[in-house]
Amino acid sequence: MKKKRWIKIGIGLLSFLLVIDIIASFYFYNLAIERNVKDFLVGNSDLDVSAEAMDVFTEGGWREWNQNQDFEQIEMTSFDGLNLQGYFLEAEEPTDKTVVLAHGYLGGASDMGLYGQYYYEELGYNVFTADLRGHGDSEGDYIGFGWHDRLDYADWIDLIIEKQGPDTEIVLHGVSMGAATVLMASGEDLPDNVKAIVADSPYSSVYDLFEYQLDRMFHLPAFPVLPSTSLVTNMRAGYTLTEASALDQVQKTDIPILYIHGNADTFVPTAMTQELYENTNSEADLITFNGAGHGEAFVTQKDRYVEKMEEFLAKYME
């Protein structure tokens, strides 16, 4: 009788823990992946930016530049039926060179005007950017963290080549989640028109990022919360946290990649970019910026950033 009692207690405890885990998995899905207001990021010290960077991010002249450009709005239907919005700006002088920009988590296409202005004015490129699924004016009730977005960007690339012609040369440039997006796309069968990738502050995989943030923000271990959250994500968004891996994709790519990261980044640790760089199959280069937080380097150390970027692009953009 005593043994049966302990068995019942054990089963009851396991059932209770299972219920808690299920509740937690739906909570974290809603918190991070479902399309909604992300209040949990308000006041997050890992996203604090320097005063110099804040001035540029919020009031920089690039925002006015972006608003004053005559971007052509382009619509596309994704592989799973979502209406996605893209924006194309033709260079002032005819060129075969186009930069395809990808924004970060909770951002939008217009945020990439910070980089688009430089490519447009200083390098003379055509500029394309898009609202990733679940962001801006694009449809989607979840955030893809780059995984489904990689296929969207492959389709955007085909559309740009169709629009600009077979001689089009493309560089993919993403920041944070956008950097992970273009890295995830790099492992797909992209056309030879894609000559280079610039990945600024990427994460190695969605699982790795969530594991890091779960510990940093909530002081919780990855198991069992993340495996169960991954199951919920697969049911509701159609991908798992483990398969959404930039690390796996760069091990298959043949596209040259420039990695960029700030050494003071506590939101996405610099070690993730180091791991990506060390495991990239194609030609790759890495530059880090002392004192730069998440996605800050282009603003706080712009001269060194663009010098390295232009040196890299000169090798691969004919």
Tab-separated table of N, CA, C and O in Angstrom, residues 217-262:
chain	number	residue	atom	x	y	z
A	217	MET	N	17.339	36.480	-18.828
A	217	MET	CA	16.177	37.272	-18.441
A	217	MET	C	15.330	36.613	-17.356
A	217	MET	O	14.715	37.302	-16.537
A	218	PHE	N	15.271	35.268	-17.360
A	218	PHE	CA	14.359	34.579	-16.443
A	218	PHE	C	15.071	33.612	-15.487
A	218	PHE	O	14.427	33.016	-14.632
A	219	HIS	N	16.393	33.430	-15.684
A	219	HIS	CA	17.195	32.532	-14.840
A	219	HIS	C	16.616	31.116	-14.826
A	219	HIS	O	16.533	30.463	-13.784
A	220	LEU	N	16.229	30.669	-16.008
A	220	LEU	CA	15.655	29.340	-16.169
A	220	LEU	C	16.545	28.491	-17.082
A	220	LEU	O	17.158	29.011	-18.016
A	221	PRO	N	16.603	27.188	-16.847
A	221	PRO	CA	17.353	26.294	-17.744
A	221	PRO	C	16.570	26.048	-19.028
A	221	PRO	O	15.347	26.241	-19.079
A	222	ALA	N	17.294	25.627	-20.058
A	222	ALA	CA	16.637	25.372	-21.351
A	222	ALA	C	15.656	24.211	-21.265
A	222	ALA	O	14.574	24.242	-21.869
A	223	PHE	N	16.004	23.187	-20.523
A	223	PHE	CA	15.137	22.007	-20.401
A	223	PHE	C	14.313	22.102	-19.125
A	223	PHE	O	14.838	22.445	-18.069
A	224	PRO	N	13.015	21.838	-19.212
A	224	PRO	CA	12.262	21.311	-20.361
A	224	PRO	C	11.511	22.380	-21.160
A	224	PRO	O	10.758	22.060	-22.069
A	225	VAL	N	11.720	23.661	-20.801
A	225	VAL	CA	10.883	24.725	-21.380
A	225	VAL	C	11.070	24.849	-22.890
A	225	VAL	O	10.092	24.907	-23.645
A	226	LEU	N	12.325	24.870	-23.344
A	226	LEU	CA	12.543	25.106	-24.773
A	226	LEU	C	12.097	23.951	-25.663
A	226	LEU	O	11.508	24.190	-26.727
A	227	PRO	N	12.347	22.705	-25.310
A	227	PRO	CA	11.813	21.629	-26.155
A	227	PRO	C	10.294	21.687	-26.292
A	227	PRO	O	9.761	21.466	-27.385
A	228	SER	N	9.592	21.990	-25.224
A	228	SER	CA	8.130	22.065	-25.311
A	228	SER	C	7.690	23.314	-26.065
A	228	SER	O	6.725	23.280	-26.837
A	229	THR	N	8.411	24.425	-25.877
A	229	THR	CA	8.106	25.641	-26.652
A	229	THR	C	8.344	25.394	-28.132
A	229	THR	O	7.615	25.907	-28.994
A	230	SER	N	9.358	24.600	-28.434
A	230	SER	CA	9.641	24.256	-29.822
A	230	SER	C	8.489	23.474	-30.437
A	230	SER	O	8.128	23.685	-31.605
A	231	LEU	N	7.897	22.574	-29.653
A	231	LEU	CA	6.741	21.811	-30.137
A	231	LEU	C	5.560	22.744	-30.424
A	231	LEU	O	4.881	22.614	-31.447
A	232	VAL	N	5.322	23.689	-29.522
A	232	VAL	CA	4.233	24.651	-29.728
A	232	VAL	C	4.510	25.502	-30.965
A	232	VAL	O	3.619	25.756	-31.783
A	233	THR	N	5.757	25.917	-31.119
A	233	THR	CA	6.131	26.724	-32.290
A	233	THR	C	5.911	25.945	-33.579
A	233	THR	O	5.443	26.497	-34.580
A	234	ASN	N	6.229	24.678	-33.551
A	234	ASN	CA	6.021	23.843	-34.739
A	234	ASN	C	4.539	23.701	-35.065
A	234	ASN	O	4.134	23.739	-36.243
A	235	MET	N	3.722	23.552	-34.039
A	235	MET	CA	2.278	23.423	-34.241
A	235	MET	C	1.658	24.714	-34.765
A	235	MET	O	0.800	24.693	-35.652
A	236	ARG	N	2.122	25.849	-34.245
A	236	ARG	CA	1.455	27.112	-34.544
A	236	ARG	C	2.140	27.934	-35.627
A	236	ARG	O	1.493	28.742	-36.294
A	237	ALA	N	3.448	27.757	-35.796
A	237	ALA	CA	4.176	28.556	-36.776
A	237	ALA	C	4.860	27.713	-37.843
A	237	ALA	O	5.378	28.259	-38.822
A	238	GLY	N	4.897	26.400	-37.666
A	238	GLY	CA	5.423	25.533	-38.708
A	238	GLY	C	6.929	25.379	-38.745
A	238	GLY	O	7.496	24.970	-39.755
A	239	TYR	N	7.607	25.687	-37.636
A	239	TYR	CA	9.048	25.429	-37.579
A	239	TYR	C	9.448	25.149	-36.137
A	239	TYR	O	8.740	25.526	-35.201
A	240	THR	N	10.562	24.468	-35.960
A	240	THR	CA	11.066	24.207	-34.619
A	240	THR	C	12.227	25.145	-34.314
A	240	THR	O	12.876	25.676	-35.224
A	241	LEU	N	12.492	25.316	-33.032
A	241	LEU	CA	13.570	26.215	-32.625
A	241	LEU	C	14.938	25.673	-33.015
A	241	LEU	O	15.874	26.439	-33.252
A	242	THR	N	15.053	24.352	-33.105
A	242	THR	CA	16.345	23.758	-33.448
A	242	THR	C	16.621	23.795	-34.945
A	242	THR	O	17.769	23.964	-35.364
A	243	GLU	N	15.601	23.623	-35.775
A	243	GLU	CA	15.849	23.623	-37.223
A	243	GLU	C	16.155	25.023	-37.737
A	243	GLU	O	16.802	25.183	-38.772
A	244	ALA	N	15.699	26.041	-37.016
A	244	ALA	CA	15.932	27.424	-37.443
A	244	ALA	C	17.357	27.823	-37.083
A	244	ALA	O	17.608	28.580	-36.140
A	245	SER	N	18.296	27.320	-37.846
A	245	SER	CA	19.711	27.439	-37.512
A	245	SER	C	20.514	28.106	-38.618
A	245	SER	O	20.658	27.550	-39.714
A	246	ALA	N	21.051	29.275	-38.326
A	246	ALA	CA	21.976	29.910	-39.256
A	246	ALA	C	23.279	29.121	-39.309
A	246	ALA	O	23.932	29.041	-40.356
A	247	LEU	N	23.649	28.516	-38.188
A	247	LEU	CA	24.896	27.747	-38.128
A	247	LEU	C	24.879	26.582	-39.115
A	247	LEU	O	25.863	26.339	-39.829
A	248	ASP	N	23.773	25.865	-39.170
A	248	ASP	CA	23.668	24.757	-40.128
A	248	ASP	C	23.732	25.258	-41.559
A	248	ASP	O	24.349	24.625	-42.428
A	249	GLN	N	23.117	26.404	-41.807
A	249	GLN	CA	23.031	26.924	-43.174
A	249	GLN	C	24.373	27.420	-43.697
A	249	GLN	O	24.714	27.198	-44.864
A	250	VAL	N	25.161	28.090	-42.844
A	250	VAL	CA	26.440	28.615	-43.342
A	250	VAL	C	27.450	27.501	-43.586
A	250	VAL	O	28.441	27.698	-44.300
A	251	GLN	N	27.198	26.340	-43.022
A	251	GLN	CA	28.076	25.202	-43.308
A	251	GLN	C	27.839	24.636	-44.698
A	251	GLN	O	28.624	23.813	-45.182
A	252	LYS	N	26.773	25.099	-45.353
A	252	LYS	CA	26.455	24.632	-46.713
A	252	LYS	C	26.681	25.699	-47.772
A	252	LYS	O	26.648	25.401	-48.964
A	253	THR	N	26.887	26.946	-47.347
A	253	THR	CA	26.891	28.046	-48.309
A	253	THR	C	28.190	28.141	-49.102
A	253	THR	O	29.251	27.706	-48.642
A	254	ASP	N	28.084	28.723	-50.297
A	254	ASP	CA	29.284	29.048	-51.070
A	254	ASP	C	29.380	30.557	-51.305
A	254	ASP	O	30.197	31.011	-52.097
A	255	ILE	N	28.558	31.326	-50.598
A	255	ILE	CA	28.544	32.785	-50.762
A	255	ILE	C	29.469	33.420	-49.728
A	255	ILE	O	29.359	33.127	-48.533
A	256	PRO	N	30.377	34.296	-50.142
A	256	PRO	CA	31.270	34.959	-49.193
A	256	PRO	C	30.477	35.778	-48.161
A	256	PRO	O	29.490	36.434	-48.503
A	257	ILE	N	30.933	35.740	-46.912
A	257	ILE	CA	30.210	36.403	-45.824
A	257	ILE	C	31.160	37.266	-45.000
A	257	ILE	O	32.241	36.821	-44.607
A	258	LEU	N	30.728	38.498	-44.747
A	258	LEU	CA	31.404	39.378	-43.798
A	258	LEU	C	30.572	39.412	-42.528
A	258	LEU	O	29.410	39.817	-42.545
A	259	TYR	N	31.186	38.986	-41.420
A	259	TYR	CA	30.520	39.020	-40.116
A	259	TYR	C	30.943	40.271	-39.354
A	259	TYR	O	32.129	40.618	-39.319
A	260	ILE	N	29.948	40.902	-38.713
A	260	ILE	CA	30.176	42.125	-37.944
A	260	ILE	C	29.498	41.965	-36.588
A	260	ILE	O	28.353	41.504	-36.513
A	261	HIS	N	30.205	42.339	-35.520
A	261	HIS	CA	29.575	42.261	-34.196
A	261	HIS	C	30.276	43.213	-33.227
A	261	HIS	O	31.488	43.426	-33.323
A	262	GLY	N	29.485	43.759	-32.305
A	262	GLY	CA	30.041	44.586	-31.244
A	262	GLY	C	30.425	43.727	-30.053
A	262	GLY	O	29.665	42.856	-29.634
